[in-house]
Coordinates of C-alpha atoms in Angstrom, one line a residue:
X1 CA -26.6 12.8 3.1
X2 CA -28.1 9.3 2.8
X3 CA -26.0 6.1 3.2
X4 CA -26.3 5.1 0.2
X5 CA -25.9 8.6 -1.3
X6 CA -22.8 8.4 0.4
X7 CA -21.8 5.0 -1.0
X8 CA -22.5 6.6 -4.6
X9 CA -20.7 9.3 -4.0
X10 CA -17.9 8.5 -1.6
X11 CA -16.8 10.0 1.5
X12 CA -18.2 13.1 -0.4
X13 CA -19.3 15.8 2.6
X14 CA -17.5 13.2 5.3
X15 CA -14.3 14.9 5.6
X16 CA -15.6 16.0 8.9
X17 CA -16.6 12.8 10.2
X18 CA -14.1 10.1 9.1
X19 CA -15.3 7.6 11.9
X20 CA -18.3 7.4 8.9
X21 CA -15.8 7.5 6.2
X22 CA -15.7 3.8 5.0
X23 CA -13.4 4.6 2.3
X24 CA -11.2 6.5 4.6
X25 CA -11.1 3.2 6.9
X26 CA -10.2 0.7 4.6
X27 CA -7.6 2.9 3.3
X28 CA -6.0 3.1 6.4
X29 CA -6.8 -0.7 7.3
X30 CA -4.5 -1.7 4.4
X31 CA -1.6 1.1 4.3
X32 CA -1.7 0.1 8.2
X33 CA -1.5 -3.2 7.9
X34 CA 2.0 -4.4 9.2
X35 CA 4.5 -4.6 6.5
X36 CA 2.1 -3.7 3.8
X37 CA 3.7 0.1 3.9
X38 CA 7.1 -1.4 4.0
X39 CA 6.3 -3.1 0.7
X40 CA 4.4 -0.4 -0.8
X41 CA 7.1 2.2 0.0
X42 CA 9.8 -0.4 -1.6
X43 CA 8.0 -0.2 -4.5
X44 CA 7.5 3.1 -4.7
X45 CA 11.7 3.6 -4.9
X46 CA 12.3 0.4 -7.3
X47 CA 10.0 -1.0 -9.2
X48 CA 9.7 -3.8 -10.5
X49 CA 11.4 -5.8 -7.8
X50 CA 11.7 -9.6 -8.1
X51 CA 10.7 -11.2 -4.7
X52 CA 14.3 -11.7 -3.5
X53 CA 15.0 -7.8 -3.1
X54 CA 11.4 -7.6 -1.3
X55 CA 12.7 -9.7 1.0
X56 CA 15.8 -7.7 1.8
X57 CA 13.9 -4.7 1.7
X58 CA 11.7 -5.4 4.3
X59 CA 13.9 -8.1 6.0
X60 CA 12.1 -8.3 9.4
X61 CA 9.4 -10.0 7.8
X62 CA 9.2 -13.6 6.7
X63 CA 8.6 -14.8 3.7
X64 CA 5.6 -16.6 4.4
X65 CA 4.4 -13.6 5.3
X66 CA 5.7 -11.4 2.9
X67 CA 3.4 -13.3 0.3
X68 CA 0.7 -13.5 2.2
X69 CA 0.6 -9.3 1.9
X70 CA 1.8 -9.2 -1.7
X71 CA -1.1 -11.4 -2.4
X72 CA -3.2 -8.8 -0.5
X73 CA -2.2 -6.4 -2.3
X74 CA -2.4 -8.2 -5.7
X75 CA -6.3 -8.6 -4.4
X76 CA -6.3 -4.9 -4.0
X77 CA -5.2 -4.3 -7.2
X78 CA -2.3 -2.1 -6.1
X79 CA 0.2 -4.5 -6.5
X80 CA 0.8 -6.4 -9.8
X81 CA 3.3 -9.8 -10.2
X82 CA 4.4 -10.8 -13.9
X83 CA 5.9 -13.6 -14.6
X84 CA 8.9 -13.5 -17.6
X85 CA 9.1 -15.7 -20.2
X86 CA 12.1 -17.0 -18.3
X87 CA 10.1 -17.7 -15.4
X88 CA 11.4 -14.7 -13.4
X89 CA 8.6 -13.4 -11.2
X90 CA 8.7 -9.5 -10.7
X91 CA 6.3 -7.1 -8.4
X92 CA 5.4 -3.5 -9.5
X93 CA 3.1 -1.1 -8.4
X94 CA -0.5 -1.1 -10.4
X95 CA -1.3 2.9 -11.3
X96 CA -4.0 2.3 -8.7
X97 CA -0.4 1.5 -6.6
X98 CA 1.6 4.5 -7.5
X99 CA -0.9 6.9 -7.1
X100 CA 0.2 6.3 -3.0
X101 CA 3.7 7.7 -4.3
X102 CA 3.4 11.0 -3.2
X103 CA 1.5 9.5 0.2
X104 CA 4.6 7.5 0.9
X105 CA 6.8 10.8 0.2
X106 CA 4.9 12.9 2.3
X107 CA 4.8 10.1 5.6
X108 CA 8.8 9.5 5.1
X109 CA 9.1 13.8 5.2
X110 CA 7.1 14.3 8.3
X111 CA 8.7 11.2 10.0
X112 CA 12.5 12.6 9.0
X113 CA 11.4 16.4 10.2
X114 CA 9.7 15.2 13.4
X115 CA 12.1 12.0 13.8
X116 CA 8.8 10.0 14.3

Protein backbone atom coordinates (compact mmCIF):
# COMPACT_ATOMS: atom_id res chain seq x y z
CA UNK A 1 0.00 0.00 0.00
CA UNK A 2 1.14 3.45 -1.02
CA UNK A 3 1.96 6.24 1.53
CA UNK A 4 -0.35 8.23 0.59
CA UNK A 5 -2.94 5.42 0.05
CA UNK A 6 -2.22 4.91 3.54
CA UNK A 7 -2.76 8.54 4.51
CA UNK A 8 -6.31 8.21 2.68
CA UNK A 9 -7.13 5.42 4.21
CA UNK A 10 -5.57 5.26 7.64
CA UNK A 11 -3.56 2.72 9.32
CA UNK A 12 -5.84 0.52 7.02
CA UNK A 13 -3.58 -2.96 6.44
CA UNK A 14 -0.89 -1.51 9.19
CA UNK A 15 -2.08 -3.36 12.12
CA UNK A 16 0.95 -5.43 11.56
CA UNK A 17 3.35 -2.79 11.43
CA UNK A 18 2.51 0.03 13.85
CA UNK A 19 6.12 1.49 13.85
CA UNK A 20 4.39 2.80 10.23
CA UNK A 21 1.14 3.55 11.83
CA UNK A 22 1.15 7.43 12.15
CA UNK A 23 -2.18 7.40 13.46
CA UNK A 24 -1.38 4.82 15.95
CA UNK A 25 1.72 7.17 17.12
CA UNK A 26 0.14 10.28 17.64
CA UNK A 27 -2.42 8.45 19.49
CA UNK A 28 -0.16 7.22 21.85
CA UNK A 29 1.97 10.55 21.86
CA UNK A 30 -0.94 12.30 23.36
CA UNK A 31 -2.77 9.56 25.76
CA UNK A 32 1.10 9.25 26.86
CA UNK A 33 1.72 12.42 27.40
CA UNK A 34 2.27 13.00 31.22
CA UNK A 35 -0.87 13.97 32.90
CA UNK A 36 -2.93 14.11 29.82
CA UNK A 37 -4.44 10.42 30.87
CA UNK A 38 -4.85 11.67 34.35
CA UNK A 39 -7.15 14.42 32.89
CA UNK A 40 -8.73 12.48 30.31
CA UNK A 41 -9.56 9.62 32.75
CA UNK A 42 -11.09 12.54 35.28
CA UNK A 43 -13.26 13.32 32.73
CA UNK A 44 -14.26 10.30 31.80
CA UNK A 45 -15.84 9.76 35.68
CA UNK A 46 -17.18 13.48 36.03
CA UNK A 47 -17.77 15.54 33.46
CA UNK A 48 -18.03 18.63 33.23
CA UNK A 49 -15.46 19.56 35.90
CA UNK A 50 -14.70 23.23 36.60
CA UNK A 51 -10.84 23.64 36.74
CA UNK A 52 -10.60 23.59 40.59
CA UNK A 53 -11.73 19.74 40.76
CA UNK A 54 -9.09 19.14 37.89
CA UNK A 55 -6.70 20.28 39.96
CA UNK A 56 -7.57 17.97 42.88
CA UNK A 57 -8.01 15.25 40.63
CA UNK A 58 -4.71 15.15 39.35
CA UNK A 59 -3.06 17.03 42.27
CA UNK A 60 0.65 16.15 41.52
CA UNK A 61 0.48 18.42 38.72
CA UNK A 62 0.71 22.19 38.75
CA UNK A 63 -1.46 24.33 37.48
CA UNK A 64 0.56 25.90 35.10
CA UNK A 65 0.86 22.89 33.75
CA UNK A 66 -2.44 21.51 33.99
CA UNK A 67 -3.43 24.30 31.40
CA UNK A 68 -0.94 23.96 29.32
CA UNK A 69 -2.45 20.11 28.63
CA UNK A 70 -6.09 21.13 28.79
CA UNK A 71 -5.20 23.60 26.19
CA UNK A 72 -3.64 20.60 24.31
CA UNK A 73 -6.34 18.88 24.46
CA UNK A 74 -8.73 21.72 23.57
CA UNK A 75 -6.31 21.77 20.25
CA UNK A 76 -7.04 18.20 19.86
CA UNK A 77 -10.48 18.70 19.94
CA UNK A 78 -11.03 16.08 22.75
CA UNK A 79 -11.40 18.43 25.32
CA UNK A 80 -13.99 21.22 25.29
CA UNK A 81 -14.02 24.49 28.00
CA UNK A 82 -17.36 26.58 28.22
CA UNK A 83 -17.59 29.41 29.84
CA UNK A 84 -21.25 30.21 31.93
CA UNK A 85 -22.93 33.12 31.69
CA UNK A 86 -21.79 33.62 35.23
CA UNK A 87 -18.33 33.40 34.25
CA UNK A 88 -17.80 29.82 35.58
CA UNK A 89 -15.38 27.94 33.31
CA UNK A 90 -16.11 24.14 33.01
CA UNK A 91 -14.14 21.22 30.97
CA UNK A 92 -15.92 18.21 29.39
CA UNK A 93 -14.99 15.71 27.10
CA UNK A 94 -15.74 16.48 23.18
CA UNK A 95 -17.54 13.06 21.61
CA UNK A 96 -14.26 12.87 19.82
CA UNK A 97 -13.13 12.81 23.95
CA UNK A 98 -15.41 10.20 25.16
CA UNK A 99 -15.08 7.83 22.63
CA UNK A 100 -11.50 7.06 24.77
CA UNK A 101 -14.20 6.00 27.63
CA UNK A 102 -14.06 2.56 27.20
CA UNK A 103 -10.02 2.91 26.42
CA UNK A 104 -9.68 4.41 29.87
CA UNK A 105 -11.99 1.50 31.34
CA UNK A 106 -10.16 -1.13 29.76
CA UNK A 107 -6.31 0.37 30.94
CA UNK A 108 -7.74 0.94 34.74
CA UNK A 109 -9.08 -3.13 34.44
CA UNK A 110 -5.79 -4.50 33.36
CA UNK A 111 -3.76 -2.24 35.74
CA UNK A 112 -6.24 -3.40 38.85
CA UNK A 113 -5.99 -7.35 37.61
CA UNK A 114 -2.24 -7.23 36.99
CA UNK A 115 -1.57 -4.39 39.88
CA UNK A 116 0.46 -2.61 37.15
Amino acid sequence: MSTASQEKDGCQGCHNKFENCEHFINAFAFIGKKWNGLIISSLCSFTPMRFKDLANAVHACSDRVLVERLKELEELKIVKRSVSDSGIITYKLTKKGAELKPVFDQVHEWADRWEV
